[in-house]
Amino acid sequence: MHNKVFARSLAVALSAFFVLSVGVGLSSLNAQAQAPDVYKVGILTDMSGPYSAMGGPGSLVAAKMALEDCLKAECKGMKIELLSADHQNKADIGASKAREWLDRDKVDAIADLTNSSVALAVQRLIRDKGGIAMYSGPATTVLTNAECAANGFHWMFDTYSQAAGAAAALTRMGEKSWYFVTVDYAFGQSLEKDAGNVVKSLGGSVVGSVRHPLNASDLSSFLLQAQSSKAQVIGLANGGQDTVNAIKQARSFGVGSKNQRLAALLVFLSDVHALGLNDAHGLVYTDGFYWDFDNDTRQFSKRFEALDKGSKPTMVHAGVYSSVYHYLKAAAATKSHDWKVVSQKMREIPIQDAVMRNASIRPDGRVIHDMYLYQVKTPAESKAPWDYLKLLSTIPAQQAFKPMDGSCSLTPLAIKH
């Protein structure tokens, strides 16, 4: 009898415990369901290497500004997290971090991706795994040609936009024989190729080229080889610290003086600042953003400068801000984490912000917008800190970037075939 009573009591207790456990479980699930949905954006950039001044920590500052601006407007009430990592300019490290973000951390979008080799590795990854990538730091046009992706967007500049500006302008001025000093990886090779094609299309010639390793401290032998070519223009097909080193060493050796011109095909405001006007003055180059362009860019840059230890933003920083803001607006409009849904919305809504002018997204993922041809001022022309550039001309969006040619499977030309 006592055993039956004990068994009955135990059954009642277990039943009550089971009900309580289910209740707690349901409450936990309900709490999770009611918790704010988190959108995650990762900034994958060069934090300490040769491209850290044009991207790096400043790209994280720009992304934070985009997040703050969207939360005040279109993204009000959303929960957004920002992650960052240093890819060290190595494609395997960049791809590994991107895979970790997508698989483990459920990151929705990745931005900056300075370094073309890293960008191409990530582009191939997102084609297979999903997610969204927005490239404002790399320059290779392959991202929107043979390696294009429905979820990859090339935001700011590329090798063609740089070649279409400075190389075309100088060749039209009669400086038609060129020799290239090129950084030896995908970015430099693409920049040399596009600039060389522009030169040849305008009746000029490429008399030779030499290639140097990334982040080379001594470029003297390469520069002297270029000087001995007797070409009218020595084109620097490199970027970041490599460009700064090349210009400084060229000035000290007299390379590019007298009957030769030194033309840097990819220059950033951070490079001009590092060089100083004594070394940089007279350089002509193409840029997608300059802090002193109009009232909107000045206000944006003043905010950036206060957050980034007194530095003005480069076009990479401007591109990170614009791309992250545009992604967040699309995510807010769709309330979705599905990359297909958000990517489509990014293509539909207009790009409107403080840094881009006449911008839109083509089928191949290329964001076209106005570009600008600038010349670096002399020390006497500069009237204030960071007053470095004078505008020579505006290159309209439709002319600034390489036309679609069918090499991207997403374009109407490719679809017809």
PDB file of N, CA and C in Angstrom, residues 362-403:
ATOM      1  N   ARG A 362      25.056  48.767 -61.473  1.00  0.00           N
ATOM      2  CA  ARG A 362      24.834  48.072 -62.730  1.00  0.00           C
ATOM      3  C   ARG A 362      24.552  46.584 -62.478  1.00  0.00           C
ATOM      4  N   PRO A 363      24.055  45.855 -63.487  1.00  0.00           N
ATOM      5  CA  PRO A 363      23.813  44.415 -63.326  1.00  0.00           C
ATOM      6  C   PRO A 363      25.044  43.616 -62.917  1.00  0.00           C
ATOM      7  N   ASP A 364      26.241  44.083 -63.320  1.00  0.00           N
ATOM      8  CA  ASP A 364      27.461  43.344 -62.990  1.00  0.00           C
ATOM      9  C   ASP A 364      27.985  43.626 -61.581  1.00  0.00           C
ATOM     10  N   GLY A 365      27.282  44.476 -60.829  1.00  0.00           N
ATOM     11  CA  GLY A 365      27.693  44.804 -59.468  1.00  0.00           C
ATOM     12  C   GLY A 365      28.583  46.023 -59.364  1.00  0.00           C
ATOM     13  N   ARG A 366      28.960  46.621 -60.495  1.00  0.00           N
ATOM     14  CA  ARG A 366      29.770  47.833 -60.497  1.00  0.00           C
ATOM     15  C   ARG A 366      28.891  49.025 -60.090  1.00  0.00           C
ATOM     16  N   VAL A 367      29.308  49.730 -59.057  1.00  0.00           N
ATOM     17  CA  VAL A 367      28.629  50.967 -58.663  1.00  0.00           C
ATOM     18  C   VAL A 367      29.288  52.098 -59.448  1.00  0.00           C
ATOM     19  N   ILE A 368      28.545  52.706 -60.337  1.00  0.00           N
ATOM     20  CA  ILE A 368      29.105  53.813 -61.118  1.00  0.00           C
ATOM     21  C   ILE A 368      28.698  55.138 -60.472  1.00  0.00           C
ATOM     22  N   HIS A 369      29.574  56.119 -60.576  1.00  0.00           N
ATOM     23  CA  HIS A 369      29.360  57.435 -59.968  1.00  0.00           C
ATOM     24  C   HIS A 369      30.385  58.389 -60.565  1.00  0.00           C
ATOM     25  N   ASP A 370      30.208  59.654 -60.352  1.00  0.00           N
ATOM     26  CA  ASP A 370      31.167  60.635 -60.868  1.00  0.00           C
ATOM     27  C   ASP A 370      32.545  60.411 -60.243  1.00  0.00           C
ATOM     28  N   MET A 371      33.573  60.556 -61.060  1.00  0.00           N
ATOM     29  CA  MET A 371      34.962  60.547 -60.593  1.00  0.00           C
ATOM     30  C   MET A 371      35.560  61.912 -60.938  1.00  0.00           C
ATOM     31  N   TYR A 372      36.732  62.208 -60.354  1.00  0.00           N
ATOM     32  CA  TYR A 372      37.285  63.555 -60.486  1.00  0.00           C
ATOM     33  C   TYR A 372      38.787  63.500 -60.766  1.00  0.00           C
ATOM     34  N   LEU A 373      39.235  64.360 -61.658  1.00  0.00           N
ATOM     35  CA  LEU A 373      40.655  64.491 -61.954  1.00  0.00           C
ATOM     36  C   LEU A 373      41.206  65.668 -61.141  1.00  0.00           C
ATOM     37  N   TYR A 374      42.173  65.374 -60.281  1.00  0.00           N
ATOM     38  CA  TYR A 374      42.757  66.396 -59.396  1.00  0.00           C
ATOM     39  C   TYR A 374      44.244  66.572 -59.667  1.00  0.00           C
ATOM     40  N   GLN A 375      44.732  67.742 -59.312  1.00  0.00           N
ATOM     41  CA  GLN A 375      46.176  67.982 -59.302  1.00  0.00           C
ATOM     42  C   GLN A 375      46.575  68.427 -57.906  1.00  0.00           C
ATOM     43  N   VAL A 376      47.710  67.909 -57.428  1.00  0.00           N
ATOM     44  CA  VAL A 376      48.192  68.264 -56.092  1.00  0.00           C
ATOM     45  C   VAL A 376      48.773  69.677 -56.122  1.00  0.00           C
ATOM     46  N   LYS A 377      48.371  70.472 -55.156  1.00  0.00           N
ATOM     47  CA  LYS A 377      48.797  71.871 -55.075  1.00  0.00           C
ATOM     48  C   LYS A 377      50.272  71.993 -54.682  1.00  0.00           C
ATOM     49  N   THR A 378      50.833  73.119 -55.000  1.00  0.00           N
ATOM     50  CA  THR A 378      52.164  73.457 -54.508  1.00  0.00           C
ATOM     51  C   THR A 378      52.017  73.950 -53.066  1.00  0.00           C
ATOM     52  N   PRO A 379      53.116  73.962 -52.306  1.00  0.00           N
ATOM     53  CA  PRO A 379      53.031  74.489 -50.934  1.00  0.00           C
ATOM     54  C   PRO A 379      52.478  75.920 -50.888  1.00  0.00           C
ATOM     55  N   ALA A 380      52.801  76.729 -51.898  1.00  0.00           N
ATOM     56  CA  ALA A 380      52.328  78.113 -51.910  1.00  0.00           C
ATOM     57  C   ALA A 380      50.818  78.197 -52.161  1.00  0.00           C
ATOM     58  N   GLU A 381      50.269  77.249 -52.897  1.00  0.00           N
ATOM     59  CA  GLU A 381      48.840  77.260 -53.210  1.00  0.00           C
ATOM     60  C   GLU A 381      47.978  76.790 -52.047  1.00  0.00           C
ATOM     61  N   SER A 382      48.543  75.977 -51.161  1.00  0.00           N
ATOM     62  CA  SER A 382      47.779  75.430 -50.044  1.00  0.00           C
ATOM     63  C   SER A 382      47.604  76.479 -48.957  1.00  0.00           C
ATOM     64  N   LYS A 383      46.357  76.684 -48.529  1.00  0.00           N
ATOM     65  CA  LYS A 383      46.043  77.751 -47.582  1.00  0.00           C
ATOM     66  C   LYS A 383      45.696  77.256 -46.181  1.00  0.00           C
ATOM     67  N   ALA A 384      45.565  75.944 -45.993  1.00  0.00           N
ATOM     68  CA  ALA A 384      45.168  75.411 -44.689  1.00  0.00           C
ATOM     69  C   ALA A 384      45.576  73.939 -44.613  1.00  0.00           C
ATOM     70  N   PRO A 385      45.578  73.346 -43.405  1.00  0.00           N
ATOM     71  CA  PRO A 385      45.871  71.911 -43.291  1.00  0.00           C
ATOM     72  C   PRO A 385      44.924  71.078 -44.147  1.00  0.00           C
ATOM     73  N   TRP A 386      45.459  70.096 -44.834  1.00  0.00           N
ATOM     74  CA  TRP A 386      44.712  69.183 -45.708  1.00  0.00           C
ATOM     75  C   TRP A 386      44.156  69.867 -46.965  1.00  0.00           C
ATOM     76  N   ASP A 387      44.564  71.109 -47.225  1.00  0.00           N
ATOM     77  CA  ASP A 387      44.158  71.790 -48.473  1.00  0.00           C
ATOM     78  C   ASP A 387      45.162  71.403 -49.544  1.00  0.00           C
ATOM     79  N   TYR A 388      44.961  70.224 -50.140  1.00  0.00           N
ATOM     80  CA  TYR A 388      45.972  69.625 -50.986  1.00  0.00           C
ATOM     81  C   TYR A 388      45.642  69.599 -52.470  1.00  0.00           C
ATOM     82  N   LEU A 389      44.378  69.600 -52.854  1.00  0.00           N
ATOM     83  CA  LEU A 389      44.018  69.294 -54.237  1.00  0.00           C
ATOM     84  C   LEU A 389      43.243  70.415 -54.903  1.00  0.00           C
ATOM     85  N   LYS A 390      43.438  70.507 -56.225  1.00  0.00           N
ATOM     86  CA  LYS A 390      42.591  71.397 -57.015  1.00  0.00           C
ATOM     87  C   LYS A 390      41.936  70.565 -58.118  1.00  0.00           C
ATOM     88  N   LEU A 391      40.661  70.804 -58.311  1.00  0.00           N
ATOM     89  CA  LEU A 391      39.874  70.031 -59.273  1.00  0.00           C
ATOM     90  C   LEU A 391      40.176  70.489 -60.696  1.00  0.00           C
ATOM     91  N   LEU A 392      40.547  69.536 -61.554  1.00  0.00           N
ATOM     92  CA  LEU A 392      40.785  69.837 -62.967  1.00  0.00           C
ATOM     93  C   LEU A 392      39.539  69.570 -63.807  1.00  0.00           C
ATOM     94  N   SER A 393      38.865  68.446 -63.546  1.00  0.00           N
ATOM     95  CA  SER A 393      37.659  68.130 -64.304  1.00  0.00           C
ATOM     96  C   SER A 393      36.868  67.030 -63.606  1.00  0.00           C
ATOM     97  N   THR A 394      35.574  66.956 -63.954  1.00  0.00           N
ATOM     98  CA  THR A 394      34.703  65.885 -63.470  1.00  0.00           C
ATOM     99  C   THR A 394      34.521  64.859 -64.585  1.00  0.00           C
ATOM    100  N   ILE A 395      34.672  63.599 -64.244  1.00  0.00           N
ATOM    101  CA  ILE A 395      34.463  62.512 -65.207  1.00  0.00           C
ATOM    102  C   ILE A 395      33.096  61.907 -64.907  1.00  0.00           C
ATOM    103  N   PRO A 396      32.102  62.100 -65.779  1.00  0.00           N
ATOM    104  CA  PRO A 396      30.744  61.614 -65.497  1.00  0.00           C
ATOM    105  C   PRO A 396      30.712  60.110 -65.265  1.00  0.00           C
ATOM    106  N   ALA A 397      29.750  59.687 -64.450  1.00  0.00           N
ATOM    107  CA  ALA A 397      29.641  58.284 -64.051  1.00  0.00           C
ATOM    108  C   ALA A 397      29.665  57.324 -65.238  1.00  0.00           C
ATOM    109  N   GLN A 398      28.957  57.644 -66.293  1.00  0.00           N
ATOM    110  CA  GLN A 398      28.854  56.744 -67.445  1.00  0.00           C
ATOM    111  C   GLN A 398      30.175  56.615 -68.201  1.00  0.00           C
ATOM    112  N   GLN A 399      31.076  57.583 -68.030  1.00  0.00           N
ATOM    113  CA  GLN A 399      32.366  57.546 -68.723  1.00  0.00           C
ATOM    114  C   GLN A 399      33.503  57.059 -67.826  1.00  0.00           C
ATOM    115  N   ALA A 400      33.302  57.115 -66.521  1.00  0.00           N
ATOM    116  CA  ALA A 400      34.393  56.862 -65.577  1.00  0.00           C
ATOM    117  C   ALA A 400      34.746  55.382 -65.457  1.00  0.00           C
ATOM    118  N   PHE A 401      33.796  54.494 -65.792  1.00  0.00           N
ATOM    119  CA  PHE A 401      34.003  53.062 -65.568  1.00  0.00           C
ATOM    120  C   PHE A 401      33.885  52.274 -66.860  1.00  0.00           C
ATOM    121  N   LYS A 402      34.545  51.150 -66.885  1.00  0.00           N
ATOM    122  CA  LYS A 402      34.578  50.296 -68.074  1.00  0.00           C
ATOM    123  C   LYS A 402      33.170  49.842 -68.444  1.00  0.00           C
ATOM    124  N   PRO A 403      32.771  49.985 -69.702  1.00  0.00           N
ATOM    125  CA  PRO A 403      31.431  49.536 -70.117  1.00  0.00           C
ATOM    126  C   PRO A 403      31.281  48.022 -69.948  1.00  0.00           C
TER     127      PRO A 403
END
